[in-house]
């Protein structure tokens, strides 16, 4: 079995969010299972700074509109990079806080065509082309159009994984030409989307199988309120749509072994967690006098994540004696709001605006509760990491949050976190109050923490789901 995995980001090379963790972990688990896997991604400048992949001496040349781009094929173990300075030599992966790079359509047409051409150049004849998110979503349609008569891909089936339906790669119609697809595909049944071109839709209409990252999200995206305009298309493909819950790499995220922490701990002995909390409180300059909880947030600062919901609920949260720690990067408006909020409540609120994995580890380990009031959440990794680090999540009952968090029941004492319905300040407050109340009884607090630490979200199950699909398709 040969799997060509195409993703715009993957751990350990480049990461802006959960997709990178998923793509990276999936590749390494498949390799462990002896599935011949080749990951293709762009050679961003951030990759160049930390890795030195070998030059294969081969390259791909792709004509996009009236310009031809050349990409050198570099290789590091099971990953192949397309090195094309004019497209990928940028400070960020997709854009800056002011907005997306204006040539993103071109950048990811190059990735999609380039991945197929690189497979040919390296004589890697895939049984499966597994494409992640809109940046790789043209591939399933390329296989059924531009490459349909190419004997090299005669046995190739495609899997399209949606990590977040909120990002579709929608571009003005006048950019359609650069996809290289024929005019017959620019129709409402094709890739046309309200007069624009929609890259993700290309994958949805043509992939042999569509997956998304949790069973609940797989159901939610069929509804108009969660479908971002593609619910109709998804409904028409619902027979080929599966929800496979992501895992986390439990060797990478392990409080018992995490070297970046001041002290390690595990469910049988939580003592080390107190040392992590102490360090976090001191690094954030929090006044811990009243012994209240430390509630944290780690994530992209976008409307999806509900950081505004936390800010709205903050006065009351602070009045309960709960301190707040934020780590995030994203939309300029949220960055500013958090910075101002942190300044206004020094000693009670700490905002770190940036992407900092090391600090995120201290936040996951050192806080008491983890806030995730997402408006929607395809799977979410933050809550799984928080659970494993003994920091019960307080989260909105949506998507993967509903599939991984068991709501605490004060009567039975069972549960590993606190859920509320609908991303509102009132809902969040109610759930934080319940958490504060439950945590005031040490025995209860310990049971909740331990239930989360032992929940276990390994990749093994997810990989079985994917290999099952690969076999079904290539059977
Ligand atoms: P997303 O929608 O961004 O993919 P997930 O919860 O699925 O959200 O995954 C987010 C991942 O990125 C987690 O591993 C989280 O710890 C990490 N992350 C997000 N923002 C930051 C940040 N500012 N600094 C460090 N890590 C971050």
XYZ file of C-alpha atoms and ligand atoms in Angstrom:
502
model
C 0.000 0.000 0.000
C 1.394 3.381 -1.040
C -0.113 6.560 0.400
C 0.639 10.009 -0.951
C -0.210 12.388 1.887
C -0.580 16.012 0.852
C -0.886 18.632 3.554
C -0.061 22.335 3.789
C 1.471 21.765 7.233
C 2.717 18.868 9.333
C 4.593 18.375 12.574
C 7.572 18.522 13.037
C 8.139 20.761 10.010
C 5.559 23.549 10.108
C 2.532 24.158 12.280
C -0.167 26.762 12.705
C -2.783 24.489 14.246
C -4.180 21.032 14.795
C -3.911 20.000 11.142
C -0.124 19.874 11.521
C -0.361 17.579 14.548
C -2.800 15.318 12.758
C -0.891 15.082 9.473
C 2.426 14.540 11.260
C 1.088 11.902 13.642
C -0.801 10.112 10.876
C 2.349 9.851 8.759
C 4.450 8.501 11.612
C 1.792 5.982 12.690
C 1.339 4.763 9.106
C 5.099 4.359 8.742
C 5.135 2.343 11.989
C 2.467 0.124 10.453
C 4.737 -0.354 7.417
C 2.445 1.575 5.088
C 4.672 3.164 2.444
C 3.839 6.839 3.018
C 5.121 9.967 1.328
C 4.146 13.345 2.749
C 4.294 16.297 0.346
C 4.283 19.869 1.623
C 5.736 23.280 0.740
C 9.276 24.198 1.727
C 8.362 27.277 3.793
C 11.151 29.422 5.218
C 10.275 28.118 8.683
C 11.083 24.577 7.469
C 14.345 25.850 5.984
C 15.343 27.392 9.319
C 15.108 24.128 11.250
C 15.617 21.324 8.733
C 18.089 20.567 6.041
C 16.418 18.083 3.703
C 18.392 16.403 0.989
C 18.104 17.663 -2.592
C 16.798 14.784 -4.718
C 18.198 16.480 -7.826
C 14.688 16.376 -9.285
C 12.202 19.144 -9.781
C 8.656 19.825 -10.946
C 7.631 22.524 -13.383
C 4.041 23.692 -13.283
C 2.452 26.214 -15.593
C -0.023 28.269 -13.587
C -1.814 30.791 -15.770
C 0.856 32.307 -17.940
C 3.670 31.776 -15.479
C 5.692 28.610 -14.981
C 6.975 27.861 -11.484
C 9.725 25.414 -10.760
C 9.915 23.488 -7.500
C 12.977 21.603 -6.439
C 12.074 18.319 -4.733
C 13.761 17.998 -1.344
C 13.481 14.978 0.898
C 13.681 14.292 4.621
C 12.782 10.722 5.577
C 9.102 10.265 4.658
C 8.538 13.899 3.727
C 9.047 15.594 0.407
C 9.176 19.370 0.115
C 8.542 21.555 -2.889
C 11.074 24.347 -2.824
C 9.798 27.321 -4.761
C 11.127 30.543 -3.259
C 8.754 32.958 -4.984
C 5.742 31.080 -3.536
C 6.841 29.796 -0.145
C 9.685 31.960 1.114
C 7.485 33.988 3.470
C 7.452 34.848 7.157
C 4.192 32.922 7.690
C 2.440 29.924 6.165
C -0.765 31.488 4.859
C -0.763 35.166 5.737
C -0.204 37.798 8.388
C -2.658 39.107 11.034
C -3.694 41.731 8.431
C -4.875 39.059 6.023
C -4.106 36.124 3.753
C -1.331 36.279 1.169
C -2.927 37.517 -2.071
C -1.442 34.692 -4.138
C -2.662 31.821 -1.940
C -4.669 30.323 -4.820
C -1.500 30.097 -6.915
C 0.566 28.821 -3.953
C -1.756 25.899 -3.347
C -2.493 25.101 -6.975
C 1.263 24.636 -7.108
C 1.188 22.336 -4.062
C -1.635 20.245 -5.537
C -0.246 19.901 -9.054
C 3.284 19.712 -7.660
C 2.444 16.825 -5.328
C 1.165 14.724 -8.230
C 4.137 15.630 -10.426
C 6.576 14.957 -7.582
C 5.029 11.501 -7.079
C 5.703 10.832 -10.746
C 9.227 12.240 -10.644
C 10.022 9.994 -7.654
C 8.196 7.037 -9.194
C 5.913 6.818 -6.155
C 2.758 5.281 -7.614
C 0.114 5.839 -4.930
C -2.854 3.591 -4.208
C -4.237 6.464 -2.160
C -3.849 10.222 -2.436
C -4.868 11.522 0.986
C -5.539 15.255 0.763
C -5.866 17.574 3.744
C -8.008 20.710 3.713
C -8.646 23.174 0.894
C -4.961 23.637 0.133
C -4.802 20.078 -1.247
C -8.452 19.737 -2.287
C -7.913 20.214 -6.012
C -6.049 16.896 -6.149
C -9.104 14.568 -6.160
C -10.556 16.613 -9.026
C -7.232 16.718 -10.892
C -7.117 12.919 -10.664
C -10.598 12.754 -12.254
C -9.881 15.385 -14.918
C -6.357 16.472 -15.949
C -4.816 13.151 -14.882
C -7.748 10.818 -15.637
C -5.970 9.265 -18.611
C -2.551 9.185 -16.999
C -1.646 5.498 -16.518
C 0.602 6.447 -13.584
C -2.470 7.307 -11.509
C -4.759 4.633 -12.977
C -5.063 2.826 -9.627
C -5.084 5.906 -7.406
C -8.102 6.594 -5.181
C -8.502 9.792 -3.241
C -9.425 10.593 0.356
C -10.321 14.158 1.266
C -10.081 15.087 4.933
C -11.854 18.182 6.200
C -10.120 19.556 9.274
C -12.176 22.726 9.350
C -15.066 23.491 7.018
C -14.759 27.176 7.919
C -11.730 27.435 5.630
C -12.616 26.578 2.044
C -10.180 28.398 -0.212
C -12.722 30.638 -1.940
C -11.284 32.894 -4.650
C -12.735 35.270 -7.251
C -13.894 33.640 -10.479
C -11.177 35.372 -12.501
C -8.640 33.161 -10.720
C -10.366 29.997 -11.952
C -8.031 29.900 -14.948
C -4.997 29.222 -12.791
C -6.434 25.932 -11.581
C -5.930 24.569 -15.085
C -9.384 22.934 -14.951
C -11.687 23.119 -17.967
C -14.635 25.552 -18.204
C -17.090 22.622 -17.957
C -16.190 22.288 -14.268
C -17.007 25.884 -13.394
C -20.675 25.152 -12.697
C -22.808 24.913 -9.544
C -22.369 21.111 -9.722
C -18.643 21.698 -10.089
C -16.321 24.101 -8.282
C -18.359 27.261 -8.761
C -19.613 28.654 -5.444
C -21.861 31.701 -5.572
C -19.904 33.129 -8.484
C -16.514 32.304 -6.977
C -14.243 29.308 -7.200
C -14.145 27.057 -4.148
C -11.115 24.762 -3.812
C -12.553 22.633 -1.006
C -15.679 21.980 -3.044
C -13.456 20.452 -5.739
C -12.377 17.826 -3.220
C -15.866 17.247 -1.880
C -17.469 16.581 -5.243
C -14.722 14.301 -6.519
C -12.937 12.460 -3.697
C -13.607 8.738 -3.440
C -14.015 9.130 0.299
C -14.486 12.181 2.508
C -13.522 12.141 6.128
C -13.676 14.624 8.908
C -12.109 14.611 12.317
C -14.868 13.578 14.708
C -18.157 11.675 14.449
C -20.180 14.591 15.866
C -18.671 17.081 13.411
C -19.438 14.641 10.556
C -23.127 14.962 11.499
C -23.042 18.688 12.252
C -21.666 19.709 8.837
C -24.728 18.275 7.124
C -26.812 21.022 8.743
C -27.145 24.507 7.226
C -26.030 26.154 10.487
C -22.678 24.358 10.404
C -22.212 23.660 6.711
C -20.745 27.038 5.673
C -22.747 26.810 2.449
C -21.463 23.329 1.600
C -24.006 21.307 3.605
C -25.970 20.534 0.434
C -22.881 19.216 -1.338
C -21.926 17.194 1.741
C -25.438 15.775 2.046
C -25.250 14.559 -1.527
C -22.020 12.732 -0.575
C -23.086 11.593 2.893
C -22.755 7.915 1.906
C -19.020 8.522 1.490
C -18.535 10.723 4.551
C -16.969 9.362 7.739
C -15.993 10.909 11.059
C -12.720 9.627 12.501
C -11.745 11.100 15.843
C -8.210 12.504 15.932
C -5.791 11.410 18.583
C -2.828 13.127 20.144
C 0.712 11.868 20.051
C 0.898 10.570 23.590
C 4.669 10.352 23.469
C 4.904 14.037 22.543
C 2.268 15.121 25.047
C 3.072 13.300 28.231
C 3.201 15.089 31.601
C 5.172 12.156 33.024
C 8.028 12.734 30.558
C 7.651 16.312 29.292
C 11.158 17.762 29.627
C 9.995 21.360 29.364
C 8.112 21.132 32.685
C 9.717 22.017 36.019
C 8.388 18.765 37.426
C 6.748 15.677 35.949
C 3.630 13.955 37.217
C 1.053 11.335 36.413
C -2.406 10.329 37.565
C -1.133 8.184 40.432
C 0.924 11.067 41.836
C -0.134 14.587 40.974
C 2.431 16.331 43.191
C 4.484 17.594 40.216
C 1.474 19.441 38.839
C 1.616 21.849 41.779
C 5.209 22.754 40.852
C 4.093 23.470 37.273
C 1.298 25.662 38.584
C 3.725 27.568 40.789
C 6.006 28.248 37.827
C 3.114 29.337 35.615
C 1.746 31.680 38.285
C 5.175 33.227 38.773
C 5.960 33.524 35.031
C 2.623 35.223 34.438
C 2.992 37.478 37.468
C -0.368 36.342 38.836
C -1.441 37.293 42.314
C -2.461 33.964 43.730
C -3.375 35.293 47.161
C -6.956 34.056 47.307
C -5.972 30.606 46.068
C -8.521 30.775 43.238
C -8.273 28.689 40.108
C -6.084 29.497 37.108
C -8.138 29.183 33.931
C -6.294 29.141 30.622
C -6.831 29.424 26.897
C -4.419 28.234 24.188
C -5.422 28.585 20.578
C -5.769 30.479 17.356
C -7.323 33.865 17.937
C -10.250 33.618 15.537
C -13.989 33.998 15.908
C -14.313 30.217 15.898
C -12.484 29.796 19.187
C -14.764 32.103 21.200
C -12.031 34.156 22.830
C -14.495 37.060 22.757
C -16.875 34.910 24.811
C -14.189 34.599 27.490
C -13.554 38.352 27.441
C -17.274 39.018 27.809
C -17.532 36.627 30.744
C -14.204 37.754 32.268
C -15.432 40.320 34.830
C -17.578 37.687 36.506
C -14.920 34.996 36.134
C -12.402 37.289 37.832
C -14.911 38.086 40.556
C -15.010 34.364 41.399
C -11.290 34.608 42.207
C -10.321 32.809 38.998
C -7.212 34.168 37.226
C -6.853 33.996 33.453
C -3.922 33.054 31.207
C -4.128 33.385 27.429
C -1.703 32.112 24.800
C -2.723 32.825 21.235
C -2.003 34.346 17.901
C -4.338 35.353 15.108
C -6.732 38.138 14.185
C -5.348 41.584 14.936
C -8.532 42.686 16.736
C -8.421 39.778 19.193
C -4.688 40.196 19.738
C -5.216 43.852 20.654
C -8.228 43.119 22.832
C -6.311 40.503 24.806
C -3.256 42.710 25.215
C -5.392 45.559 26.531
C -7.320 43.208 28.767
C -4.071 41.817 30.206
C -2.718 45.310 30.866
C -5.952 46.433 32.532
C -5.933 43.469 34.932
C -2.254 42.965 35.621
C -1.728 40.324 38.252
C -5.053 38.645 37.423
C -4.873 38.236 33.653
C -1.839 37.353 31.559
C -1.880 37.441 27.763
C 0.960 36.012 25.717
C 0.391 36.943 22.081
C 2.433 34.613 19.948
C 2.965 30.991 19.050
C 5.040 29.301 21.704
C 4.872 25.543 22.121
C 7.152 25.505 25.157
C 4.969 27.975 27.018
C 1.846 26.128 25.897
C 3.143 23.050 27.719
C 3.523 25.014 30.949
C 0.020 26.438 30.475
C -1.510 22.994 29.905
C 0.309 21.594 32.947
C 0.147 24.550 35.307
C -3.467 25.679 34.993
C -6.446 24.286 36.857
C -9.066 24.463 34.130
C -8.836 24.952 30.362
C -11.373 27.141 28.563
C -12.556 26.197 25.098
C -15.802 28.025 24.305
C -15.513 27.264 20.568
C -18.459 28.199 18.355
C -17.668 25.035 16.449
C -14.812 22.597 16.810
C -14.199 19.881 14.206
C -12.160 17.858 16.695
C -9.938 20.074 18.818
C -6.609 18.982 20.200
C -6.352 21.556 22.977
C -8.939 19.791 25.152
C -7.291 16.394 24.628
C -3.893 17.779 25.652
C -5.460 19.560 28.620
C -7.199 16.351 29.728
C -3.934 14.437 29.529
C -2.150 17.144 31.528
C -4.757 16.942 34.281
C -6.430 20.248 33.429
C -10.164 19.615 33.002
C -11.671 21.505 30.069
C -14.634 23.832 30.304
C -15.980 23.717 26.787
C -18.897 24.185 24.465
C -20.731 20.959 23.586
C -19.887 20.888 19.899
C -18.007 18.682 17.405
C -15.038 16.834 18.814
C -15.417 18.556 22.187
C -18.671 16.636 22.647
C -16.915 13.416 21.583
C -13.974 13.707 23.981
C -15.234 15.504 27.092
C -17.649 13.773 29.464
C -19.649 16.346 31.326
C -19.191 16.237 35.096
C -22.233 14.952 36.904
C -22.330 16.278 40.484
C -24.595 13.425 41.586
C -22.496 10.487 40.408
C -19.163 12.367 40.545
C -18.402 11.032 37.059
C -16.980 13.100 34.204
C -13.711 14.604 33.050
C -14.728 18.183 32.250
C -17.541 20.711 32.055
C -19.727 21.221 28.999
C -22.236 23.916 28.121
C -24.534 24.411 25.135
C -24.041 27.306 22.723
C -20.940 29.515 22.874
C -22.294 32.260 25.131
C -20.805 34.154 28.065
C -23.746 32.995 30.222
C -23.117 29.333 29.329
C -19.401 29.636 29.971
C -19.988 31.330 33.317
C -22.394 28.648 34.427
C -19.867 25.925 33.591
C -16.978 27.786 35.274
C -19.137 28.147 38.405
C -19.769 24.403 38.395
C -16.034 23.776 38.012
C -15.161 26.129 40.878
C -17.768 24.413 43.021
C -16.587 20.874 42.164
C -12.947 21.854 42.670
C -13.657 23.163 46.150
C -13.885 19.540 47.295
C -10.356 18.089 46.873
C -11.522 14.484 46.465
C -13.943 15.450 43.692
C -11.335 17.578 41.979
C -8.896 14.680 41.987
C -11.450 12.273 40.515
C -12.241 14.652 37.648
C -8.557 15.258 36.920
C -7.704 11.573 36.978
C -10.667 10.631 34.782
C -9.293 13.010 32.136
C -5.707 11.865 32.429
C -6.764 8.271 31.949
C -9.183 8.941 29.071
C -6.517 8.077 26.461
C -6.837 9.561 22.989
C -4.270 7.569 21.092
C -3.637 7.655 17.399
C -3.926 3.892 17.153
C -7.713 3.944 16.811
C -7.693 6.805 14.322
C -5.068 5.125 12.165
C -7.126 1.938 12.098
C -9.994 4.055 10.804
C -7.855 5.480 7.994
C -6.160 2.215 7.015
C -9.619 0.612 6.953
C -10.725 3.235 4.427
C -7.551 2.835 2.343
C -8.159 -0.920 2.142
C -11.833 -0.470 1.342
C -10.990 1.879 -1.516
C -8.099 -0.010 -3.001
C -9.675 -3.422 -2.303
P -7.051 24.372 15.416
O -8.442 24.724 15.044
O -6.183 25.583 15.496
O -6.456 23.291 14.585
P -6.823 22.492 17.626
O -7.312 22.535 19.030
O -7.266 21.328 16.813
O -7.179 23.862 16.929
O -5.241 22.470 17.638
C -4.502 23.529 18.072
C -3.090 23.040 18.322
O -2.198 24.153 18.172
C -2.880 22.521 19.728
O -1.831 21.590 19.706
C -2.480 23.800 20.486
O -1.724 23.497 21.641
C -1.631 24.493 19.428
N -1.623 25.949 19.526
C -2.589 26.805 19.110
N -2.233 28.084 19.337
C -1.015 28.026 19.909
C -0.093 29.044 20.369
N -0.382 30.325 20.285
N 1.086 28.637 20.883
C 1.381 27.319 20.969
N 0.564 26.325 20.548
C -0.616 26.671 20.030
